Each structure stands twice: as structure tokens, then as C-alpha cells.
Short mmCIF file of N, CA and C in Angstrom, two decimals:
data_model
loop_
_atom_site.label_atom_id
_atom_site.label_comp_id
_atom_site.label_asym_id
_atom_site.label_seq_id
_atom_site.Cartn_x
_atom_site.Cartn_y
_atom_site.Cartn_z
N MET A 1 5.01 3.87 -7.78
CA MET A 1 5.67 3.75 -6.71
C MET A 1 4.87 3.84 -5.39
N ILE A 2 5.20 2.86 -4.44
CA ILE A 2 4.49 2.89 -3.07
C ILE A 2 5.01 3.99 -2.16
N PRO A 3 3.94 4.72 -1.73
CA PRO A 3 4.54 5.87 -1.09
C PRO A 3 4.88 5.26 0.54
N ASP A 4 5.73 6.09 1.12
CA ASP A 4 6.17 5.46 2.24
C ASP A 4 5.38 6.09 3.36
N THR A 5 4.00 4.99 3.42
CA THR A 5 2.97 5.37 4.43
C THR A 5 2.58 3.95 4.77
N GLY A 6 1.82 3.83 5.64
CA GLY A 6 0.94 2.48 6.26
C GLY A 6 -0.14 2.47 5.71
N ILE A 7 -0.70 1.46 5.74
CA ILE A 7 -2.29 1.28 5.15
C ILE A 7 -2.93 1.61 6.39
N SER A 8 -2.67 1.48 7.80
CA SER A 8 -3.30 2.02 8.62
C SER A 8 -3.58 3.59 8.60
N LYS A 9 -2.65 4.24 8.05
CA LYS A 9 -2.54 5.65 8.15
C LYS A 9 -3.57 6.06 6.99
N ILE A 10 -3.72 5.37 5.85
CA ILE A 10 -4.43 5.39 4.75
C ILE A 10 -6.08 5.36 5.02
N VAL A 11 -5.90 4.24 5.70
CA VAL A 11 -7.51 3.92 6.15
C VAL A 11 -7.97 5.16 7.38
N GLY A 12 -6.90 5.37 8.13
CA GLY A 12 -7.20 6.36 9.20
C GLY A 12 -7.85 7.87 8.36
N LEU A 13 -7.13 8.11 7.46
CA LEU A 13 -7.27 9.44 6.51
C LEU A 13 -8.77 9.09 6.02
N LEU A 14 -9.02 8.08 5.43
CA LEU A 14 -10.51 7.70 4.78
C LEU A 14 -11.56 8.03 5.94
N GLN A 15 -11.32 7.54 7.04
CA GLN A 15 -12.14 7.67 8.12
C GLN A 15 -12.30 9.08 8.60
N ILE A 16 -11.48 9.97 8.60
CA ILE A 16 -11.47 11.28 8.95
C ILE A 16 -12.28 11.87 7.70
N VAL A 17 -11.88 11.73 6.70
CA VAL A 17 -12.66 12.31 5.45
C VAL A 17 -14.25 11.89 5.42
N SER A 18 -14.47 10.69 5.70
CA SER A 18 -15.97 10.10 5.79
C SER A 18 -16.46 10.94 7.00
N SER A 19 -15.86 11.00 7.96
CA SER A 19 -16.62 11.80 9.06
C SER A 19 -17.08 13.15 9.00
N ASN A 20 -16.44 13.68 7.79
CA ASN A 20 -16.64 15.30 7.64
C ASN A 20 -17.33 15.22 6.10
N GLY A 21 -18.11 14.20 5.87
CA GLY A 21 -18.95 14.37 4.69
C GLY A 21 -18.36 13.83 3.56
N GLY A 22 -17.25 13.11 3.45
CA GLY A 22 -16.57 12.43 2.42
C GLY A 22 -15.62 13.52 1.46
N LYS A 23 -15.36 14.70 1.72
CA LYS A 23 -14.86 15.70 1.12
C LYS A 23 -14.00 16.74 2.27
N MET A 24 -12.70 16.86 2.46
CA MET A 24 -12.34 17.76 3.21
C MET A 24 -10.78 18.23 2.56
N PRO A 25 -10.66 19.64 2.93
CA PRO A 25 -9.38 20.22 2.70
C PRO A 25 -8.12 19.67 3.38
N VAL A 26 -7.19 19.31 2.34
CA VAL A 26 -6.02 18.89 3.33
C VAL A 26 -5.40 19.53 4.40
N GLU A 27 -5.68 20.69 4.32
CA GLU A 27 -4.90 21.75 5.36
C GLU A 27 -5.89 21.54 6.43
N ASP A 28 -6.99 21.61 6.54
CA ASP A 28 -8.16 21.44 7.49
C ASP A 28 -7.71 19.81 8.28
N ILE A 29 -7.36 19.00 7.62
CA ILE A 29 -7.02 17.51 8.00
C ILE A 29 -6.06 17.81 9.04
N ALA A 30 -4.86 18.24 8.35
CA ALA A 30 -3.53 18.52 9.19
C ALA A 30 -3.66 19.34 10.37
N GLN A 31 -4.46 20.43 10.31
CA GLN A 31 -4.72 21.01 11.33
C GLN A 31 -5.49 20.55 12.67
N ALA A 32 -6.84 19.98 12.19
CA ALA A 32 -7.76 19.59 13.21
C ALA A 32 -7.17 18.14 13.76
N TYR A 33 -6.20 17.47 13.17
CA TYR A 33 -5.59 16.11 13.77
C TYR A 33 -4.41 16.35 13.96
N SER A 34 -3.79 17.44 14.01
CA SER A 34 -2.44 17.55 14.43
C SER A 34 -1.46 16.56 13.62
N VAL A 35 -1.50 16.54 12.19
CA VAL A 35 -0.91 15.53 11.51
C VAL A 35 0.08 16.41 10.52
N GLU A 36 1.39 16.21 10.62
CA GLU A 36 2.39 16.83 9.78
C GLU A 36 1.95 16.64 8.27
N LEU A 37 1.85 17.83 7.59
CA LEU A 37 1.39 17.82 6.17
C LEU A 37 2.16 16.85 5.24
N GLU A 38 3.52 16.58 5.48
CA GLU A 38 4.12 15.58 4.59
C GLU A 38 3.59 14.15 4.79
N THR A 39 3.42 14.06 6.24
CA THR A 39 2.87 12.61 6.62
C THR A 39 1.51 12.49 5.91
N LEU A 40 0.83 13.47 6.01
CA LEU A 40 -0.69 13.35 5.50
C LEU A 40 -0.81 13.36 4.06
N LEU A 41 0.33 14.07 3.07
CA LEU A 41 0.45 14.14 1.70
C LEU A 41 0.75 12.49 1.59
N LEU A 42 1.45 11.72 1.89
CA LEU A 42 1.89 10.39 1.75
C LEU A 42 0.83 9.20 2.00
N ALA A 43 -0.21 9.75 3.09
CA ALA A 43 -1.38 8.88 3.04
C ALA A 43 -2.28 9.19 2.04
N VAL A 44 -2.51 10.48 1.62
CA VAL A 44 -3.44 10.85 0.38
C VAL A 44 -2.70 10.14 -0.72
N ASP A 45 -1.36 10.31 -0.95
CA ASP A 45 -0.58 9.42 -2.22
C ASP A 45 -1.21 8.03 -2.28
N GLY A 46 -1.17 7.33 -1.05
CA GLY A 46 -1.39 6.02 -1.08
C GLY A 46 -2.78 5.68 -1.29
N ALA A 47 -3.63 6.58 -0.45
CA ALA A 47 -5.21 6.25 -0.94
C ALA A 47 -5.42 6.56 -2.41
N GLU A 48 -4.85 7.62 -3.08
CA GLU A 48 -5.02 7.72 -4.77
C GLU A 48 -4.44 6.39 -5.21
N LEU A 49 -3.52 6.20 -4.94
CA LEU A 49 -2.68 4.82 -5.82
C LEU A 49 -3.64 3.61 -5.45
N LEU A 50 -4.26 3.55 -4.36
CA LEU A 50 -5.19 2.28 -4.28
C LEU A 50 -6.73 2.63 -5.00
N GLY A 51 -6.94 3.90 -5.18
CA GLY A 51 -8.14 4.00 -5.74
C GLY A 51 -9.29 4.26 -4.89
N LEU A 52 -8.89 5.03 -3.47
CA LEU A 52 -9.71 5.33 -2.58
C LEU A 52 -10.19 6.53 -2.16
N ALA A 53 -9.35 7.17 -2.83
CA ALA A 53 -9.59 8.84 -2.83
C ALA A 53 -8.90 9.56 -3.93
N ASN A 54 -9.45 10.89 -4.02
CA ASN A 54 -8.97 11.79 -5.14
C ASN A 54 -8.48 12.86 -4.39
N SER A 55 -7.47 13.71 -4.98
CA SER A 55 -7.42 15.14 -4.43
C SER A 55 -7.25 15.86 -5.54
N ARG A 56 -7.90 16.98 -5.46
CA ARG A 56 -7.92 18.22 -6.28
C ARG A 56 -8.03 19.22 -5.48
N GLU A 57 -7.41 20.23 -6.10
CA GLU A 57 -7.50 21.72 -5.63
C GLU A 57 -7.34 21.81 -4.09
N GLY A 58 -6.62 20.81 -3.57
CA GLY A 58 -6.09 21.01 -2.06
C GLY A 58 -7.14 20.06 -0.95
N ASN A 59 -8.33 19.56 -1.72
CA ASN A 59 -9.27 18.70 -1.18
C ASN A 59 -8.93 17.45 -1.21
N VAL A 60 -9.35 16.51 -0.16
CA VAL A 60 -9.30 14.89 -0.53
C VAL A 60 -10.71 14.46 -0.34
N GLU A 61 -11.33 13.80 -1.70
CA GLU A 61 -12.68 13.03 -1.82
C GLU A 61 -12.51 11.77 -1.69
N LEU A 62 -13.41 10.91 -0.88
CA LEU A 62 -13.43 9.93 -1.09
C LEU A 62 -13.94 9.32 -2.47
N SER A 63 -13.57 8.10 -2.84
CA SER A 63 -13.72 7.42 -4.16
C SER A 63 -15.05 6.57 -3.56
N SER A 64 -15.91 6.02 -4.56
CA SER A 64 -16.98 5.15 -4.06
C SER A 64 -16.23 3.67 -3.37
N LEU A 65 -15.28 3.34 -3.51
CA LEU A 65 -14.45 2.21 -3.00
C LEU A 65 -14.12 2.80 -1.60
N GLY A 66 -13.38 4.04 -1.59
CA GLY A 66 -12.96 4.44 -0.25
C GLY A 66 -14.12 4.43 0.60
N LYS A 67 -15.19 4.93 0.07
CA LYS A 67 -16.51 5.05 0.87
C LYS A 67 -17.01 3.45 1.68
N LYS A 68 -16.71 2.28 0.69
CA LYS A 68 -17.16 0.92 0.91
C LYS A 68 -16.01 0.52 1.93
N ILE A 69 -14.96 0.86 1.86
CA ILE A 69 -13.84 0.68 2.75
C ILE A 69 -14.17 1.03 4.37
N VAL A 70 -14.45 2.35 4.30
CA VAL A 70 -14.72 3.09 5.56
C VAL A 70 -15.72 2.31 6.19
N ALA A 71 -16.81 1.82 5.50
CA ALA A 71 -18.18 1.11 5.88
C ALA A 71 -17.92 -0.21 6.21
N ALA A 72 -16.81 -0.81 5.82
CA ALA A 72 -16.77 -2.32 5.83
C ALA A 72 -16.11 -2.66 7.22
N ASN A 73 -16.30 -3.99 7.90
CA ASN A 73 -15.77 -4.66 8.79
C ASN A 73 -14.24 -4.82 8.45
N ILE A 74 -13.27 -5.02 9.31
CA ILE A 74 -11.97 -5.43 8.99
C ILE A 74 -11.61 -6.36 8.13
N ALA A 75 -12.42 -7.52 8.35
CA ALA A 75 -12.03 -8.65 7.34
C ALA A 75 -12.31 -8.38 5.98
N LYS A 76 -13.62 -7.67 5.69
CA LYS A 76 -13.93 -7.38 4.54
C LYS A 76 -13.04 -6.18 3.76
N ARG A 77 -12.81 -5.46 4.75
CA ARG A 77 -11.63 -4.34 4.35
C ARG A 77 -10.39 -4.81 3.83
N LYS A 78 -9.80 -5.80 4.49
CA LYS A 78 -8.66 -6.35 4.03
C LYS A 78 -8.79 -6.92 2.75
N GLN A 79 -10.04 -7.65 2.54
CA GLN A 79 -10.40 -8.29 0.93
C GLN A 79 -10.32 -7.39 0.04
N MET A 80 -10.88 -6.12 0.28
CA MET A 80 -11.07 -4.82 -0.62
C MET A 80 -9.50 -4.47 -1.13
N ILE A 81 -8.83 -4.12 0.11
CA ILE A 81 -7.51 -3.84 -0.41
C ILE A 81 -6.57 -4.58 -0.84
N LYS A 82 -6.77 -5.95 -0.58
CA LYS A 82 -5.97 -7.06 -1.09
C LYS A 82 -6.21 -6.90 -2.70
N LYS A 83 -7.57 -6.85 -3.08
CA LYS A 83 -7.96 -6.82 -4.47
C LYS A 83 -7.07 -5.54 -5.31
N GLN A 84 -7.11 -4.38 -4.40
CA GLN A 84 -6.56 -3.27 -5.17
C GLN A 84 -5.23 -3.60 -5.20
N LEU A 85 -4.33 -4.04 -4.22
CA LEU A 85 -3.03 -4.20 -4.28
C LEU A 85 -2.74 -5.28 -5.49
N ALA A 86 -3.49 -6.15 -5.79
CA ALA A 86 -3.20 -7.00 -6.88
C ALA A 86 -3.17 -6.23 -7.99
N ASN A 87 -3.63 -5.00 -8.35
CA ASN A 87 -3.58 -4.29 -9.75
C ASN A 87 -2.36 -3.31 -9.48
N LEU A 88 -1.75 -3.17 -8.40
CA LEU A 88 -0.68 -2.19 -8.56
C LEU A 88 0.45 -2.81 -9.24
N GLU A 89 1.12 -1.96 -10.11
CA GLU A 89 2.30 -2.48 -10.91
C GLU A 89 3.45 -3.04 -10.00
N SER A 90 3.90 -2.43 -9.03
CA SER A 90 4.59 -3.00 -8.16
C SER A 90 4.60 -4.50 -7.76
N PHE A 91 3.15 -4.79 -7.39
CA PHE A 91 2.68 -6.13 -7.06
C PHE A 91 2.65 -6.95 -8.33
N LYS A 92 2.42 -6.23 -9.29
CA LYS A 92 2.47 -7.30 -10.89
C LYS A 92 3.94 -7.68 -11.00
N ILE A 93 4.81 -6.85 -11.03
CA ILE A 93 6.29 -7.09 -10.78
C ILE A 93 6.68 -8.09 -10.13
N LEU A 94 6.13 -8.20 -8.82
CA LEU A 94 6.59 -9.16 -7.84
C LEU A 94 5.79 -10.75 -8.47
N SER A 95 4.97 -10.47 -8.76
CA SER A 95 4.19 -11.87 -9.17
C SER A 95 4.57 -12.37 -10.57
N SER A 96 5.28 -11.60 -11.26
CA SER A 96 5.87 -11.93 -12.67
C SER A 96 7.15 -12.55 -12.47
N VAL A 97 8.02 -12.30 -11.15
CA VAL A 97 9.12 -13.12 -11.07
C VAL A 97 9.24 -14.46 -11.24
N PRO A 98 9.96 -15.14 -12.22
CA PRO A 98 10.09 -16.63 -12.46
C PRO A 98 9.98 -17.68 -11.28
N GLU A 99 10.81 -17.05 -10.39
CA GLU A 99 11.00 -17.91 -9.13
C GLU A 99 9.73 -17.93 -8.36
N VAL A 100 8.70 -16.95 -8.41
CA VAL A 100 7.63 -16.87 -7.64
C VAL A 100 6.56 -17.64 -8.06
N ARG A 101 5.54 -18.40 -7.29
CA ARG A 101 4.68 -19.22 -7.71
C ARG A 101 3.60 -18.67 -6.48
N ILE A 102 2.38 -18.14 -7.00
CA ILE A 102 1.42 -17.94 -5.90
C ILE A 102 1.20 -19.13 -4.95
N GLY A 103 1.70 -18.92 -3.79
CA GLY A 103 1.41 -19.86 -2.61
C GLY A 103 2.68 -20.52 -2.46
N LYS A 104 3.76 -20.41 -2.94
CA LYS A 104 4.86 -20.67 -2.79
C LYS A 104 5.90 -19.83 -2.45
N LYS A 105 6.96 -20.12 -1.55
CA LYS A 105 7.93 -19.38 -1.16
C LYS A 105 9.31 -19.01 -1.88
N ALA A 106 9.52 -17.84 -1.95
CA ALA A 106 11.04 -17.30 -2.57
C ALA A 106 11.81 -16.63 -1.91
N HIS A 107 12.69 -16.37 -2.05
CA HIS A 107 13.89 -15.66 -1.45
C HIS A 107 13.54 -14.01 -1.66
N LYS A 108 13.74 -13.14 -0.83
CA LYS A 108 13.42 -11.72 -1.11
C LYS A 108 14.28 -11.21 -2.21
N ARG A 109 15.57 -11.74 -2.39
CA ARG A 109 16.82 -11.36 -3.49
C ARG A 109 16.01 -11.37 -4.70
N HIS A 110 15.02 -12.04 -5.14
CA HIS A 110 14.41 -12.30 -6.30
C HIS A 110 13.51 -11.22 -6.53
N PHE A 111 12.76 -10.81 -5.65
CA PHE A 111 11.77 -9.63 -5.52
C PHE A 111 12.56 -8.28 -5.63
N ILE A 112 13.73 -8.19 -4.79
CA ILE A 112 14.47 -6.99 -5.02
C ILE A 112 15.30 -6.91 -6.41
N HIS A 113 15.78 -7.94 -6.89
CA HIS A 113 16.29 -7.79 -8.31
C HIS A 113 15.21 -7.46 -9.30
N ALA A 114 13.99 -8.00 -9.31
CA ALA A 114 12.90 -7.37 -10.26
C ALA A 114 12.63 -6.07 -10.07
N LEU A 115 12.62 -5.68 -8.69
CA LEU A 115 12.19 -4.20 -8.52
C LEU A 115 13.48 -3.26 -8.80
N SER A 116 14.69 -3.58 -8.99
CA SER A 116 15.90 -2.92 -9.36
C SER A 116 15.72 -2.67 -10.73
N LYS A 117 15.14 -3.25 -11.74
CA LYS A 117 14.78 -2.94 -12.98
C LYS A 117 14.43 -1.74 -12.99
N TYR A 118 13.77 -1.40 -12.10
CA TYR A 118 12.67 0.23 -12.18
C TYR A 118 13.04 1.09 -11.12
N HIS A 119 14.11 0.62 -10.52
CA HIS A 119 14.56 1.57 -8.96
C HIS A 119 15.84 1.32 -9.18
N THR A 120 16.52 2.23 -8.04
CA THR A 120 17.87 1.88 -7.92
C THR A 120 17.73 0.83 -6.85
N LYS A 121 18.81 0.45 -6.44
CA LYS A 121 19.10 -0.90 -5.33
C LYS A 121 18.34 -0.24 -4.21
N LYS A 122 18.71 0.88 -3.73
CA LYS A 122 18.38 1.43 -2.58
C LYS A 122 16.71 1.49 -2.42
N GLU A 123 16.01 2.22 -3.63
CA GLU A 123 14.83 2.47 -3.67
C GLU A 123 14.09 1.01 -3.81
N ALA A 124 14.89 0.12 -4.58
CA ALA A 124 14.07 -1.26 -4.82
C ALA A 124 14.03 -1.92 -3.38
N GLU A 125 14.71 -1.74 -2.37
CA GLU A 125 14.86 -2.57 -0.96
C GLU A 125 13.58 -1.53 -0.03
N LYS A 126 13.40 -0.33 -0.43
CA LYS A 126 12.63 0.39 0.28
C LYS A 126 11.31 0.03 -0.27
N GLN A 127 11.15 -0.17 -1.64
CA GLN A 127 9.91 -0.51 -2.31
C GLN A 127 9.33 -2.00 -1.65
N PHE A 128 10.41 -2.86 -1.68
CA PHE A 128 10.37 -4.14 -0.91
C PHE A 128 9.73 -4.08 0.21
N ARG A 129 10.26 -3.46 1.11
CA ARG A 129 9.74 -3.21 2.46
C ARG A 129 8.45 -2.79 2.54
N LYS A 130 7.88 -1.76 1.72
CA LYS A 130 6.63 -1.28 1.69
C LYS A 130 5.68 -2.00 1.25
N LEU A 131 5.89 -2.88 0.17
CA LEU A 131 4.94 -4.01 -0.51
C LEU A 131 4.98 -5.00 0.65
N VAL A 132 5.93 -5.32 1.30
CA VAL A 132 5.81 -6.59 2.44
C VAL A 132 4.65 -5.97 3.38
N GLU A 133 4.84 -4.56 3.95
CA GLU A 133 4.05 -4.12 4.91
C GLU A 133 2.75 -3.93 4.52
N TRP A 134 2.29 -3.27 3.21
CA TRP A 134 1.01 -3.46 2.63
C TRP A 134 0.56 -4.75 2.42
N GLY A 135 1.19 -5.46 1.90
CA GLY A 135 0.75 -6.86 1.77
C GLY A 135 0.60 -7.70 2.75
N ARG A 136 1.10 -7.61 4.01
CA ARG A 136 0.92 -8.21 5.39
C ARG A 136 -0.63 -7.73 5.67
N TYR A 137 -0.63 -6.26 5.71
CA TYR A 137 -2.05 -5.77 6.20
C TYR A 137 -3.22 -6.49 5.63
N ALA A 138 -3.01 -6.49 4.24
CA ALA A 138 -4.22 -7.26 3.50
C ALA A 138 -4.12 -8.79 3.40
N GLN A 139 -3.15 -9.22 3.89
CA GLN A 139 -3.06 -10.87 3.79
C GLN A 139 -2.70 -11.41 2.41
N ALA A 140 -1.89 -10.53 1.80
CA ALA A 140 -1.54 -10.88 0.43
C ALA A 140 -0.22 -11.27 0.49
N VAL A 141 0.56 -10.89 1.50
CA VAL A 141 2.13 -11.46 1.40
C VAL A 141 2.28 -12.12 2.82
N ASN A 142 3.12 -13.13 3.01
CA ASN A 142 3.80 -13.44 4.40
C ASN A 142 5.45 -13.20 3.91
N TYR A 143 6.02 -12.97 4.90
CA TYR A 143 7.47 -12.57 4.96
C TYR A 143 8.00 -13.37 6.27
N ASN A 144 8.82 -13.96 6.34
CA ASN A 144 9.90 -14.33 7.28
C ASN A 144 11.11 -13.74 7.26
N ALA A 145 11.00 -12.85 8.21
CA ALA A 145 12.46 -12.06 8.23
C ALA A 145 13.70 -13.02 8.46
N ASP A 146 13.44 -13.86 9.30
CA ASP A 146 14.59 -14.98 9.77
C ASP A 146 15.24 -15.65 8.73
N THR A 147 14.35 -16.02 7.49
CA THR A 147 14.70 -16.69 6.40
C THR A 147 14.96 -15.83 5.16
N ASP A 148 14.33 -14.42 5.16
CA ASP A 148 14.17 -13.81 4.14
C ASP A 148 13.17 -14.25 3.08
N GLU A 149 12.27 -15.24 3.23
CA GLU A 149 11.42 -16.04 2.36
C GLU A 149 9.93 -15.01 2.29
N VAL A 150 9.68 -15.07 1.07
CA VAL A 150 8.57 -14.31 0.84
C VAL A 150 7.33 -15.17 0.17
N GLU A 151 5.99 -14.99 0.58
CA GLU A 151 5.07 -16.13 0.02
C GLU A 151 4.01 -14.89 -0.37
N LEU A 152 3.75 -14.79 -2.06
CA LEU A 152 2.75 -14.01 -2.41
C LEU A 152 1.29 -14.84 -2.35
N MET A 153 0.24 -14.11 -1.83
CA MET A 153 -1.21 -14.67 -1.81
C MET A 153 -2.22 -13.78 -2.30
N LEU A 154 -2.09 -13.57 -3.65
CA LEU A 154 -2.67 -12.57 -4.41
C LEU A 154 -3.64 -13.45 -4.87
#
């Protein structure tokens, strides 16, 4: 399940941890950067889901990919995150929808219907919004809110 956080918060977390030697206690991050613990933990969950960091015993530690993302320019960072998104189960569910073809547009109802097989309707809609948000960041998804059309570019 995609945590309710943005990619920019995940990248910010990676940058903070990197600037502190690549490993840092979660509580220290929250205190030093005036971040609510709940918000921070969602970013940690997102970083772990993408394979960018690990958390153990109250510490966040960057993975080798997390270190590469911090060092990369924005274009390369987006490419690397796009590759990670393609491996997420939620994106695999979306790309398996029969009405969806890479590079073709489909109505969001097809995606929500597919996600509803694994989540409640309300959670499926929330997951859809997060997938679009994360996908837009990495240029893996185009979404037109006026027509509710989605285009996957994985």
C-alpha cells in the first residue's frame, strides 16, 4: 500500500539522512527538523517501499540506491524513482488492467476498479490519488483531472 506521503518528502528525508552520515535516529530527525513524527514515519515507509532506505531499531539508514538518488540530478532521480515505481505491486496492478496499454489513455474508473479488488472503494480511490501523485513526479503517469483520463508511461 502506498503511504500517504509525497515523493518530495521522501527525497527530503533521504537528503537529511545523507547529510548526517547516511544513518540517523528517527527521533533526532523529527526534533532537529521540526517534523511531526507521524509525517516522518510515512516518509520512512515510502522510502522503504521504494527500496531507498531501511529502518531498524529507531534508525533510518539509506540503501545504496537511496545514496545514488541523493547524489543524482533531478532528471536522473526521476528516472531512478520511475524504475522503482514500476516494481511496486500497486503499479503492477494498474498496468495489468485490460483497458490500459502503455502510452494509451484510460478512464480512472478502470484503475479504481482494479484497486478495489485489493482495497475498499474508499481506500482504492486514495491509493489511486497517491499513485497518480507519485507517478507524476517520476513522469510515469499523466492524469487529466478534467476528463479523468490516465496514461501510464512505465
